[in-house]
PDB file of C-alpha atoms in Angstrom:
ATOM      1  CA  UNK A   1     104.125 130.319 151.679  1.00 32.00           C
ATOM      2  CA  UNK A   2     104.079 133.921 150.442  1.00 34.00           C
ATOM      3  CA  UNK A   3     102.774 134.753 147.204  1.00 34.00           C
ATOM      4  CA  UNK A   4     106.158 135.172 144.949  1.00 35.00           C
ATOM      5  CA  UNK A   5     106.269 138.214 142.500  1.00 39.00           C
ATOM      6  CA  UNK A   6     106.998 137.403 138.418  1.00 40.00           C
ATOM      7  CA  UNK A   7     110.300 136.722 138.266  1.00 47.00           C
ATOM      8  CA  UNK A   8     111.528 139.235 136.026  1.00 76.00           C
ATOM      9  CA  UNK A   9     114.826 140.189 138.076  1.00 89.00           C
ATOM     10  CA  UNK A  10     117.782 138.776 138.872  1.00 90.00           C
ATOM     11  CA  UNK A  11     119.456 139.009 142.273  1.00 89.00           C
ATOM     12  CA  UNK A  12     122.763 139.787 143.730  1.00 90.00           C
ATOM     13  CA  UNK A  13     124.352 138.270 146.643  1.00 86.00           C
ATOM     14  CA  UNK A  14     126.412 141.379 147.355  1.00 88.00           C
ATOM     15  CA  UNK A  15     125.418 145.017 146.993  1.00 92.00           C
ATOM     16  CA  UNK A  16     126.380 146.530 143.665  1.00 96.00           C
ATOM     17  CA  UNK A  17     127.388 150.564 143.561  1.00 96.00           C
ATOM     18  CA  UNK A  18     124.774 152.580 142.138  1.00 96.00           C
ATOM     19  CA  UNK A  19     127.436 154.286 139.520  1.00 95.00           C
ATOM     20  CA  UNK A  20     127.809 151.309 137.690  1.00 94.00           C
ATOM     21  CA  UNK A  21     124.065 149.694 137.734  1.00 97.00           C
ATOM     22  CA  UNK A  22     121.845 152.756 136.043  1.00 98.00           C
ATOM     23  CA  UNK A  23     118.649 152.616 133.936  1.00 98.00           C
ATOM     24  CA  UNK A  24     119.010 152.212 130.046  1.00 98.00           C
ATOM     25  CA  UNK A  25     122.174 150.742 130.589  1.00 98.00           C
ATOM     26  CA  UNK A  26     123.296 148.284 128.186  1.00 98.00           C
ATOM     27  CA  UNK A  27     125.472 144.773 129.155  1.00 96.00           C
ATOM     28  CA  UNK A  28     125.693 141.507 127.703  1.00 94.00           C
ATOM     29  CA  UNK A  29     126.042 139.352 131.064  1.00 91.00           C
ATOM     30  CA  UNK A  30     123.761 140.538 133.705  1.00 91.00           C
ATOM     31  CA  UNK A  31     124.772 137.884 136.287  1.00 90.00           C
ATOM     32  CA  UNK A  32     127.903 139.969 136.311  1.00 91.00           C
ATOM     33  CA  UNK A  33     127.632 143.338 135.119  1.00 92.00           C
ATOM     34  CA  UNK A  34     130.771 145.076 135.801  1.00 90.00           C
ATOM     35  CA  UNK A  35     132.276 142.404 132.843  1.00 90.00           C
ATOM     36  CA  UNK A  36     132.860 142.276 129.181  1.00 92.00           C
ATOM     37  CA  UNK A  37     132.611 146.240 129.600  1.00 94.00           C
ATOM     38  CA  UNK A  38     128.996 147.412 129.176  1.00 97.00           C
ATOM     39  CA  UNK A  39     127.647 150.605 128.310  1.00 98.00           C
ATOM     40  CA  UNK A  40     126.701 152.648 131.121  1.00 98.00           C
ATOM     41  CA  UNK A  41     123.538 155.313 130.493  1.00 98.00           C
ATOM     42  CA  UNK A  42     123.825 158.908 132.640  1.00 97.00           C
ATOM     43  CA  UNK A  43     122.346 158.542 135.579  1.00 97.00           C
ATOM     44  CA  UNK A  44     118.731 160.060 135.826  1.00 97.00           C
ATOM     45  CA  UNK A  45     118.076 163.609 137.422  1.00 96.00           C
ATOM     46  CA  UNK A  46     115.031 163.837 139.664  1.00 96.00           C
ATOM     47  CA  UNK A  47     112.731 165.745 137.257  1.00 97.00           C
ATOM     48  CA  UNK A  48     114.085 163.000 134.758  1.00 97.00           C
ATOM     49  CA  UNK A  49     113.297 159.875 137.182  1.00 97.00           C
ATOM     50  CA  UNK A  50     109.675 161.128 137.664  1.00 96.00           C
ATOM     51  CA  UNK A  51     109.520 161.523 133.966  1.00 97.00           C
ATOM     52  CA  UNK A  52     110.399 158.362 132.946  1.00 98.00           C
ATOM     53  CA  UNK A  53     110.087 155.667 135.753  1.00 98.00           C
ATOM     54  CA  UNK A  54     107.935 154.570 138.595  1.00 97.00           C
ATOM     55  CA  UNK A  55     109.048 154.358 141.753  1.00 96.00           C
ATOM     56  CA  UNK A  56     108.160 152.294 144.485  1.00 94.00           C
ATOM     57  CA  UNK A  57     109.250 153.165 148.009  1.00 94.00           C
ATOM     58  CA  UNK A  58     109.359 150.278 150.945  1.00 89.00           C
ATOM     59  CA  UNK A  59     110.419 150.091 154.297  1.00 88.00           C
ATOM     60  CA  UNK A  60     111.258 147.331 156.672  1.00 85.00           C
ATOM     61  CA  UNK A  61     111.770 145.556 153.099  1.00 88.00           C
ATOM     62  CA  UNK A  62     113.930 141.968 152.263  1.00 87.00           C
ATOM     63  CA  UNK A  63     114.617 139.807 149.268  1.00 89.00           C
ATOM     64  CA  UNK A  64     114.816 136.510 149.907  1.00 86.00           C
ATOM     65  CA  UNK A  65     117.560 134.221 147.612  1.00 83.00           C
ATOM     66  CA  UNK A  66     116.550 130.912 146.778  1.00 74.00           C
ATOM     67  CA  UNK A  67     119.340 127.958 145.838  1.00 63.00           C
ATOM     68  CA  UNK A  68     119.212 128.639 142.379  1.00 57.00           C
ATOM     69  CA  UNK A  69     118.704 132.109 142.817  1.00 59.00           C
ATOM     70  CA  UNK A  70     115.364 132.731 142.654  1.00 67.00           C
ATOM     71  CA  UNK A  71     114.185 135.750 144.502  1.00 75.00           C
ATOM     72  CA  UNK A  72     110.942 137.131 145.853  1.00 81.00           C
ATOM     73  CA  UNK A  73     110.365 140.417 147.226  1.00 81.00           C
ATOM     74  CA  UNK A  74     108.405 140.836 150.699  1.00 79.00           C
ATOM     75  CA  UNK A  75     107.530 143.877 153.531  1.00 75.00           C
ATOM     76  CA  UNK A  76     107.456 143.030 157.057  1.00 68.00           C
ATOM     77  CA  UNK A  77     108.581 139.638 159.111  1.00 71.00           C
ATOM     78  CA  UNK A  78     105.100 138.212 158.341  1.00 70.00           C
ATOM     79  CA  UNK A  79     105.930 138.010 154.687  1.00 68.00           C
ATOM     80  CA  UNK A  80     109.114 136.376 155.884  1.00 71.00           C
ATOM     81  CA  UNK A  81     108.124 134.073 158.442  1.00 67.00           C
ATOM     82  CA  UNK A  82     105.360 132.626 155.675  1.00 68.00           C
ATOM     83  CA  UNK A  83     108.358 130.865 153.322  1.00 66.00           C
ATOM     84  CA  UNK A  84     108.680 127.619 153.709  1.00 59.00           C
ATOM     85  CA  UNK A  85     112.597 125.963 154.497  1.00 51.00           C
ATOM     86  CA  UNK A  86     110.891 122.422 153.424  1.00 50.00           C
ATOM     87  CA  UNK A  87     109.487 123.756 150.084  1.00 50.00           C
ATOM     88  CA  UNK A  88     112.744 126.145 149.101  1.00 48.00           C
ATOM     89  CA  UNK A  89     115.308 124.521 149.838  1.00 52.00           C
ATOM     90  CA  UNK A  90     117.321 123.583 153.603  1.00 59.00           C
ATOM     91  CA  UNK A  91     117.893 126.807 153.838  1.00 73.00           C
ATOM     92  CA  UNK A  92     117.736 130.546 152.013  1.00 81.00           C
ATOM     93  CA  UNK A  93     119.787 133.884 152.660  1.00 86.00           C
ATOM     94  CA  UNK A  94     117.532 136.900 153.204  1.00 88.00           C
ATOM     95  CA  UNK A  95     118.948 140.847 152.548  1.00 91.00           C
ATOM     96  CA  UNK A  96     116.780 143.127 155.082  1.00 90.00           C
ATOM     97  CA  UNK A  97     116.586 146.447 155.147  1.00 91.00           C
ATOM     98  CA  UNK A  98     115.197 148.906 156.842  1.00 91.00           C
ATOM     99  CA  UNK A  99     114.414 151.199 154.134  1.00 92.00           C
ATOM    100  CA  UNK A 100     114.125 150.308 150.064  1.00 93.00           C
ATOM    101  CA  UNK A 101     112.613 151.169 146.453  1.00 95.00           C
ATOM    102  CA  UNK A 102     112.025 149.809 143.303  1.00 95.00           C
ATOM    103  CA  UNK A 103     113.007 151.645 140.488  1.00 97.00           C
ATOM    104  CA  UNK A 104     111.457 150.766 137.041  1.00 96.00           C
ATOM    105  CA  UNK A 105     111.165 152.598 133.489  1.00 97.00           C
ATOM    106  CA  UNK A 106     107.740 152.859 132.881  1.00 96.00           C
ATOM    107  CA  UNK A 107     107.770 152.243 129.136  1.00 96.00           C
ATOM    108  CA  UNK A 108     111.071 150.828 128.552  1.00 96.00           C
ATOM    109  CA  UNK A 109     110.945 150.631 124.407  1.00 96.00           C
ATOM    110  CA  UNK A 110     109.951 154.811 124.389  1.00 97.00           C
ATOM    111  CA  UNK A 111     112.992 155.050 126.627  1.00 98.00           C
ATOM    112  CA  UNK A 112     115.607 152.900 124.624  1.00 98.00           C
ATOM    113  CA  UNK A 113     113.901 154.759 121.606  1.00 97.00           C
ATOM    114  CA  UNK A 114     114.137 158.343 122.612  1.00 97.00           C
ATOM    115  CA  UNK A 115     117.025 158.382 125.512  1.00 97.00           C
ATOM    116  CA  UNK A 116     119.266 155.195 124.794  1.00 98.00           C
ATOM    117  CA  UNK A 117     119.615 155.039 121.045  1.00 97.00           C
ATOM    118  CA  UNK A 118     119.824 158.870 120.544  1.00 96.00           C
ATOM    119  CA  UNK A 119     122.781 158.707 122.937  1.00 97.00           C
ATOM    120  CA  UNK A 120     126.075 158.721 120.728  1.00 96.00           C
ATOM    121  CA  UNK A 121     128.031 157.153 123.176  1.00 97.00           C
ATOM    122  CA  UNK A 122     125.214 154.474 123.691  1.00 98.00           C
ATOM    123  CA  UNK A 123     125.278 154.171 119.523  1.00 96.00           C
ATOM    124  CA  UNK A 124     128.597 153.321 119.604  1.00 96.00           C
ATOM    125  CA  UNK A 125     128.849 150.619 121.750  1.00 97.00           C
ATOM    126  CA  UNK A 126     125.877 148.931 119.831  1.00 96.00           C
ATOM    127  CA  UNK A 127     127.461 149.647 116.440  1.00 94.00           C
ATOM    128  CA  UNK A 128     130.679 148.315 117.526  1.00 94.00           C
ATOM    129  CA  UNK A 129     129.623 144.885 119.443  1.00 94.00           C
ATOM    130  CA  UNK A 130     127.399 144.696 116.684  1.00 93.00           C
ATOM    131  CA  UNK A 131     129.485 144.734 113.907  1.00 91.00           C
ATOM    132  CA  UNK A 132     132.271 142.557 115.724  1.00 91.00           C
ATOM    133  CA  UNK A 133     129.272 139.685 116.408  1.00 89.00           C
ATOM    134  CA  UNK A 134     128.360 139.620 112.713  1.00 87.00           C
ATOM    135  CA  UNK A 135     131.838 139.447 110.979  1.00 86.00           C
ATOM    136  CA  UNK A 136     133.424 137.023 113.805  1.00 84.00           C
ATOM    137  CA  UNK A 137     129.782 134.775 112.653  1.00 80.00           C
ATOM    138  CA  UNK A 138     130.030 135.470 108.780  1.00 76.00           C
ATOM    139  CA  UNK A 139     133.431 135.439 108.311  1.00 68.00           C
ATOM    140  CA  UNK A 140     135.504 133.367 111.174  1.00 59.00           C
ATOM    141  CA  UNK A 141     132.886 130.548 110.314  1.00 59.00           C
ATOM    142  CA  UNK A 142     132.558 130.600 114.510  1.00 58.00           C
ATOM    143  CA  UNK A 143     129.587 128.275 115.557  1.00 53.00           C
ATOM    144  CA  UNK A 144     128.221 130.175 118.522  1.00 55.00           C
ATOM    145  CA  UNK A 145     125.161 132.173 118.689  1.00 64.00           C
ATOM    146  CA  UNK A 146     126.199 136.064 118.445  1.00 73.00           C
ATOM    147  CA  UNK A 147     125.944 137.135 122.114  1.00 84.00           C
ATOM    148  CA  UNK A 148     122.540 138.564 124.015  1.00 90.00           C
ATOM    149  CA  UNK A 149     122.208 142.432 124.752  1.00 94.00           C
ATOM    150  CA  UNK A 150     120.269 143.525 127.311  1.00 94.00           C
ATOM    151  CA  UNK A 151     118.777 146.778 128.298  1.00 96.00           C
ATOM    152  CA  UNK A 152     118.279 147.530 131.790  1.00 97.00           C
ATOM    153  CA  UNK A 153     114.735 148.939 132.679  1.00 96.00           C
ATOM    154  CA  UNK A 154     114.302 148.146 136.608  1.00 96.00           C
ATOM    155  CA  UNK A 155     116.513 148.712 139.828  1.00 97.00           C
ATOM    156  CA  UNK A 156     115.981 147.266 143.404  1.00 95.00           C
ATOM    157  CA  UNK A 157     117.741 149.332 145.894  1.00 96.00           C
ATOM    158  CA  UNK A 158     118.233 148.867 149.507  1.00 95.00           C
ATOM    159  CA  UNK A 159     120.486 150.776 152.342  1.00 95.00           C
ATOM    160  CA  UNK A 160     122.095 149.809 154.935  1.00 94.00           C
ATOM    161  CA  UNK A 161     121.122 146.309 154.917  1.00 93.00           C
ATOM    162  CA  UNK A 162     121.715 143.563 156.892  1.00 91.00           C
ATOM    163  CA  UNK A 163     122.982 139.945 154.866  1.00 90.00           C
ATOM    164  CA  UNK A 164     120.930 136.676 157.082  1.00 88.00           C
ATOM    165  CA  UNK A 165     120.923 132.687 156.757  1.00 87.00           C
ATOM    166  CA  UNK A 166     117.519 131.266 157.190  1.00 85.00           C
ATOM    167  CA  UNK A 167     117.586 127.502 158.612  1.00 82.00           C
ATOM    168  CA  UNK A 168     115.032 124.817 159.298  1.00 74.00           C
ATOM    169  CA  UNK A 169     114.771 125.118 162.789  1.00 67.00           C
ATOM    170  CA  UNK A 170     115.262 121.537 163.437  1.00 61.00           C
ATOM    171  CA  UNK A 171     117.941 121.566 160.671  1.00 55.00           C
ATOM    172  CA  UNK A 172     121.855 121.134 162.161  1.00 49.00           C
ATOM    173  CA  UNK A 173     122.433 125.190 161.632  1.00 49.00           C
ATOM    174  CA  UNK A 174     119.132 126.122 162.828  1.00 47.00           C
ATOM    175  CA  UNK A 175     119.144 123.480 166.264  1.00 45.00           C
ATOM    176  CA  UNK A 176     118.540 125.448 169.704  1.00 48.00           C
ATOM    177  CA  UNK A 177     121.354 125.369 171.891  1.00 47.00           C
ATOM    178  CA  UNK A 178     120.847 125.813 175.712  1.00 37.00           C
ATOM    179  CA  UNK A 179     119.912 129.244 175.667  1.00 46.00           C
ATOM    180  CA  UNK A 180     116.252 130.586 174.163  1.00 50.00           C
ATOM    181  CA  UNK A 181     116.301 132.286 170.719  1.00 57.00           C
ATOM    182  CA  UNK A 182     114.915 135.652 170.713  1.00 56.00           C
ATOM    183  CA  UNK A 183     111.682 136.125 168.240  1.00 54.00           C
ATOM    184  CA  UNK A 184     111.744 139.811 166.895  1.00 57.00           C
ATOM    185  CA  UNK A 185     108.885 141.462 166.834  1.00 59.00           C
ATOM    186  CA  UNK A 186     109.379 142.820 162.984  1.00 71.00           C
ATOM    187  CA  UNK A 187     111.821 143.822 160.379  1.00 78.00           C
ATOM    188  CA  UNK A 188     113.694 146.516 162.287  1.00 79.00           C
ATOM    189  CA  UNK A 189     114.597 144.322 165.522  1.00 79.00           C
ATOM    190  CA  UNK A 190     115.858 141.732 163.178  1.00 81.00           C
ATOM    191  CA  UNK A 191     117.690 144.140 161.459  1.00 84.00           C
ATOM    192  CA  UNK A 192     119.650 145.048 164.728  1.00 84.00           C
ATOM    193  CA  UNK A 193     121.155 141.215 165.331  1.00 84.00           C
ATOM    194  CA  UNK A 194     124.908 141.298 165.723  1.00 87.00           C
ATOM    195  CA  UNK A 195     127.009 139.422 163.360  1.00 88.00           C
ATOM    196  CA  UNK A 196     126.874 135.657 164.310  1.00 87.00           C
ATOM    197  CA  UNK A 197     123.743 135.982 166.381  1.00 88.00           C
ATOM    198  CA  UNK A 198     121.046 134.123 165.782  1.00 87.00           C
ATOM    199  CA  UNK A 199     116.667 134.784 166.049  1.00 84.00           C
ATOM    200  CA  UNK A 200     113.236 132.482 165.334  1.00 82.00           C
ATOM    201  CA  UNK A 201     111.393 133.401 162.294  1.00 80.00           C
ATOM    202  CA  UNK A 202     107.773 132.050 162.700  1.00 73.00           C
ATOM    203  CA  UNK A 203     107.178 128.811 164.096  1.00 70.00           C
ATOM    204  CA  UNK A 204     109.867 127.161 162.116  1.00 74.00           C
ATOM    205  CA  UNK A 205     112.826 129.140 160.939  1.00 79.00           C
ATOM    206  CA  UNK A 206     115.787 130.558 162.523  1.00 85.00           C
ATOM    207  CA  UNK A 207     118.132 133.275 161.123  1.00 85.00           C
ATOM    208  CA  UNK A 208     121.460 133.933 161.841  1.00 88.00           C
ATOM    209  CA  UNK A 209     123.204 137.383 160.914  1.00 89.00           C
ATOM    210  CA  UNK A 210     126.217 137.086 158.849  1.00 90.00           C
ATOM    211  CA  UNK A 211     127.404 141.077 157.719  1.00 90.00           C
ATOM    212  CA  UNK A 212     126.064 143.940 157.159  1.00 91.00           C
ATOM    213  CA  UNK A 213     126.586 146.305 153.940  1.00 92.00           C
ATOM    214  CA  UNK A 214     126.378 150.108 154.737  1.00 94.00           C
ATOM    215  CA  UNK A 215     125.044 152.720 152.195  1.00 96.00           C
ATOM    216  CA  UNK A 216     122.715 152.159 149.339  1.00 97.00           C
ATOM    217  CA  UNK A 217     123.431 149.378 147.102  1.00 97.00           C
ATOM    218  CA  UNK A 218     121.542 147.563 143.805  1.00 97.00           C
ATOM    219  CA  UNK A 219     121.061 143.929 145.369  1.00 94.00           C
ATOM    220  CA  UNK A 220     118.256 142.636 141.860  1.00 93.00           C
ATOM    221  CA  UNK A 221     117.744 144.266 138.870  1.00 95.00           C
ATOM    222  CA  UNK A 222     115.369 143.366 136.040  1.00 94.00           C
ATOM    223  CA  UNK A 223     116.532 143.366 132.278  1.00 94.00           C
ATOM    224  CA  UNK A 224     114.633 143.510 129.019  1.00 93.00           C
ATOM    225  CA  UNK A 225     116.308 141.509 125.569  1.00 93.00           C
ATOM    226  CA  UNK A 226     117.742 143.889 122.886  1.00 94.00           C
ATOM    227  CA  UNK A 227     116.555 142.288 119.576  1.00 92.00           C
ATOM    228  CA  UNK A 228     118.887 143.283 116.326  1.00 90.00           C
ATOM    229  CA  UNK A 229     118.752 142.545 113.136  1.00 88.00           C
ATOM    230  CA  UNK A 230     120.925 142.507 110.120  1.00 85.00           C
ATOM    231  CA  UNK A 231     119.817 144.481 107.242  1.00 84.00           C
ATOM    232  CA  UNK A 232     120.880 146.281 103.982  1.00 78.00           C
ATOM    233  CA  UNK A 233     119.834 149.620 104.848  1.00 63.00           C
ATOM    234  CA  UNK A 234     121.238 152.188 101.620  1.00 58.00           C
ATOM    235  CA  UNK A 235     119.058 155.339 102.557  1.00 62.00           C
ATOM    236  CA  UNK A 236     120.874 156.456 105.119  1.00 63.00           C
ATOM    237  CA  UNK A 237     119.426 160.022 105.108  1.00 61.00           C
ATOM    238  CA  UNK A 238     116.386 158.570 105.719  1.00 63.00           C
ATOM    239  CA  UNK A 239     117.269 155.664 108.262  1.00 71.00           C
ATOM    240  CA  UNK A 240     115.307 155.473 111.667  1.00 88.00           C
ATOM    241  CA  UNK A 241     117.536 156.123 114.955  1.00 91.00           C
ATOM    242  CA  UNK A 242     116.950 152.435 115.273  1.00 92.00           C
ATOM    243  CA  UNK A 243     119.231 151.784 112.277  1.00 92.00           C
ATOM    244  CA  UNK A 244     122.925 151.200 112.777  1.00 91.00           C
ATOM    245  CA  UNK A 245     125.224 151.563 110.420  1.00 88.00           C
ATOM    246  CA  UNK A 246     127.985 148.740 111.238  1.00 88.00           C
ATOM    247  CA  UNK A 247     131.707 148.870 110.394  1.00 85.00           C
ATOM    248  CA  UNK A 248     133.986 146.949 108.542  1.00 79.00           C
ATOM    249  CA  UNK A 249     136.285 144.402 110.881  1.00 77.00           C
ATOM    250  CA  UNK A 250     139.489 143.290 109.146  1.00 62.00           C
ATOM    251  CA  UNK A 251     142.318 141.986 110.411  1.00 50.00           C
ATOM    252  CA  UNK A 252     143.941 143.641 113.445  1.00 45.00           C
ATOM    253  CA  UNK A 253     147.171 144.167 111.089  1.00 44.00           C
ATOM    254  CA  UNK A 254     144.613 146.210 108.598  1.00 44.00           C
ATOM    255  CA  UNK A 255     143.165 149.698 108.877  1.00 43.00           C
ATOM    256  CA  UNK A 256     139.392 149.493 109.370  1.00 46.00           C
ATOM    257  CA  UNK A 257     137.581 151.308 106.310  1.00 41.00           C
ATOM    258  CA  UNK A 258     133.769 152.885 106.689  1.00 43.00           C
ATOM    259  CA  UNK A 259     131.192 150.550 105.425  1.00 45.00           C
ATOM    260  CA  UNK A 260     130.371 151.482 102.444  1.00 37.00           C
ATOM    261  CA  UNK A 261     127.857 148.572 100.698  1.00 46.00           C
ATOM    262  CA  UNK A 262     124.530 149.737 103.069  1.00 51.00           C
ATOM    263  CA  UNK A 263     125.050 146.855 106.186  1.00 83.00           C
ATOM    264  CA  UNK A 264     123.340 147.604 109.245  1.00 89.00           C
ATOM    265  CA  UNK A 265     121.392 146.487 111.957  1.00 89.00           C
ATOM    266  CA  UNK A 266     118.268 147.294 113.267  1.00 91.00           C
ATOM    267  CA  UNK A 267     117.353 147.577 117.057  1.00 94.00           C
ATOM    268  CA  UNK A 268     114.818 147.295 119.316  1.00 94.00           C
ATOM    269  CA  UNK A 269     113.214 145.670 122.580  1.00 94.00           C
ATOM    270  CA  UNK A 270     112.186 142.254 122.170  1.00 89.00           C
ATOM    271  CA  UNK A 271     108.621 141.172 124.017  1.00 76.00           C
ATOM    272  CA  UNK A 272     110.782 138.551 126.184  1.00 58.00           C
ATOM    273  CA  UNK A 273     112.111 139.831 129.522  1.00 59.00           C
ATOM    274  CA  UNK A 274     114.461 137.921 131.554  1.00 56.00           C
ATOM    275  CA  UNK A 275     113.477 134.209 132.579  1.00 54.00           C
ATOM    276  CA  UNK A 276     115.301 130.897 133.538  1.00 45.00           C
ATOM    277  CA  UNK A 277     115.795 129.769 130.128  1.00 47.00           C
ATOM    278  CA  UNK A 278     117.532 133.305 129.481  1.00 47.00           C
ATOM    279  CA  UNK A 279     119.504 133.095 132.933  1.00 45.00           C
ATOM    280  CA  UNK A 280     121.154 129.387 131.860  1.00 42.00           C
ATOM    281  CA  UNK A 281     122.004 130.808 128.265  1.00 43.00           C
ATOM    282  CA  UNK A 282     123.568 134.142 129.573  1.00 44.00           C
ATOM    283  CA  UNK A 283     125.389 131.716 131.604  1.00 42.00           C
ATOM    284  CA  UNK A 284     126.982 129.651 129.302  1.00 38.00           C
ATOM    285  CA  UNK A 285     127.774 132.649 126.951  1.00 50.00           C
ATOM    286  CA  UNK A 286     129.717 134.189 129.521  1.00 48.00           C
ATOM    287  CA  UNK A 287     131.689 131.216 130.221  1.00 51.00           C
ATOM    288  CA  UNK A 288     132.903 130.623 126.755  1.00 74.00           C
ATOM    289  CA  UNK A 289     136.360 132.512 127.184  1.00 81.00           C
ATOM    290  CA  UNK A 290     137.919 132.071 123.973  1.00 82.00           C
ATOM    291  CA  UNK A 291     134.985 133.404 122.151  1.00 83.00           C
ATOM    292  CA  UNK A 292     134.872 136.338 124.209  1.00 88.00           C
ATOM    293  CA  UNK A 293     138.836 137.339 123.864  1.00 89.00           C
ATOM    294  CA  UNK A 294     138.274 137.589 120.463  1.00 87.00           C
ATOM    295  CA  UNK A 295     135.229 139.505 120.404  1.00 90.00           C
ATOM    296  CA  UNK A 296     137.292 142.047 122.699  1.00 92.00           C
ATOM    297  CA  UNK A 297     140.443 141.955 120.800  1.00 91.00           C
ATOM    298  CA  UNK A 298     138.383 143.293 117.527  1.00 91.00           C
ATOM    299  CA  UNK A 299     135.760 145.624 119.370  1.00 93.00           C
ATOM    300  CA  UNK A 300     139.379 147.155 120.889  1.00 91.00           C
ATOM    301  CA  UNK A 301     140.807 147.587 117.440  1.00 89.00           C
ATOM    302  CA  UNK A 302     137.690 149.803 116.327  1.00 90.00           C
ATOM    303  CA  UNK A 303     137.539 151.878 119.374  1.00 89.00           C
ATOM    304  CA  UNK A 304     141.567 152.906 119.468  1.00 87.00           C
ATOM    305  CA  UNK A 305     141.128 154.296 115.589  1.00 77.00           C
TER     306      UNK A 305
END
């Protein structure tokens, strides 16, 4: 089997636009990020990219999905060929493409010190959710652990890709029928398989082409945990840009006032980056609906005054 990378990213099934996935952005549910409205950071110029990030360019590149969506990262149909249908699974889906990069902030807490949290707009959004998840905890009596935010700090891209199921060979999807199965010689010929048609993969596997995405697309991106903490902060003059002064949340039938008694919260980037334990907790956060309509009903109230 091919050595896996550290999972630190999470993987998409379908190509996400580029506008809505950029570095230093801020979201609370990564497995879908275009929900519960998240913050997204100005996209990086050139001169700024080479500034701040490292960047890792790949051809004939694939990520292959796992059932439980797991991903590793590999070059070249030897890489693929190595994983093992027995070990992951009856089967995996592979995105291919012939050309790719990974995109990655090289020191993510400078960047969400200097770039994210000096960012008005980004200040906002954090002072807001913040606020909301500390009065609907404090003062609702609600039971549920104040919602993750997380700080994106890597980007997998790929273009023009191609979308493939990987069977057992000897598996009822991956059986021979009367006619051979071609074996491509690498990455590229693989990546030229009509939809529906099927190739071997090593000695074992066969993949069948189901679509093909044009353009360049996010298909994983890695996140890093925004840690915040509540604090009576009454030096504001003197307050570090990590200090956020949080707002009052009343009623929606009562004018908000400024805070006025010195609450706040303080920001930064925990140690922990994404893992499975983080993955099933994001999970059932986002899938506790009646929390999250309130939480969106009182962050709406401060952002129309």
């Amino acid at each position: 089997m091919a050595p896996l990378e550290r999972r630190t990213y999470f993987g998409y099934r379908e190509g996400l636009d580029p506008s809505v996935m950029t570095l230093g952005s801020l979201l609370f549910d990564y497995t879908n990020p275009r929900t519960k409205r998240p913050y997204i950071h100005e996209d990086l110029s050139s001169a700024a990219t080479e500034q701040w990030c490292l960047v890792d360019e790949r051809s004939s590149c694939y990520i292959a999905y796992k059932g439980d969506n797991r991903i590793s990262f590999g070059v070249g149909l030897n890489d693929l060929a190595a994983i093992d249908t027995n070990r992951s699974g009856s089967s995996y889906s592979v995105v291919a493409s012939p050309k790719g990069s990974r995109v990655e902030l090289k020191e993510p807490e400078v960047f969400f010190t200097n770039q994210v949290l000096t960012d008005q707009k980004a200040r906002f959004w954090l002072q807001s959710r913040l606020s909301v998840a500390s009065w609907l905890k404090l003062r609702k009596g609600l039971t549920e652990r104040s919602p993750r935010i997380w700080l994106l700090t890597g980007l997998y891209f790929m273009e023009d890709a191609s979308f493939l199921d990987v069977f057992d060979s000897g598996s009822s999807f991956g059986v021979e029928g009367a006619a051979p199965i071609p074996e491509p010689s690498g990455i590229a010929s693989l990546l030229q398989l009509s939809v529906g048609a099927r190739a071997k993969i090593g000695s074992r596997n066969v993949a069948v082409a189901s679509s093909k995405v044009l353009g360049k697309k996010v298909w994983a991106a890695q996140f890093q945990l925004v840690r915040a903490k509540y604090v009576t902060e009454h030096k504001w003059n003197d307050a570090s840009v990590h200090i956020l002064r949080l707002v009052d949340v009343f009623s929606l039938e009562t004018r908000r006032v400024a805070n006025t008694k010195g609450n706040a919260a303080e920001v930064d980037l925990a140690d922990a980056i994404l893992d499975d334990e983080d993955a099933e907790e994001g999970q059932i956060m986002s899938g506790n609906n009646a929390y999250w309509e309130e939480f969106e009903k009182r962050v709406k109230h401060i952002e129309d005054e």
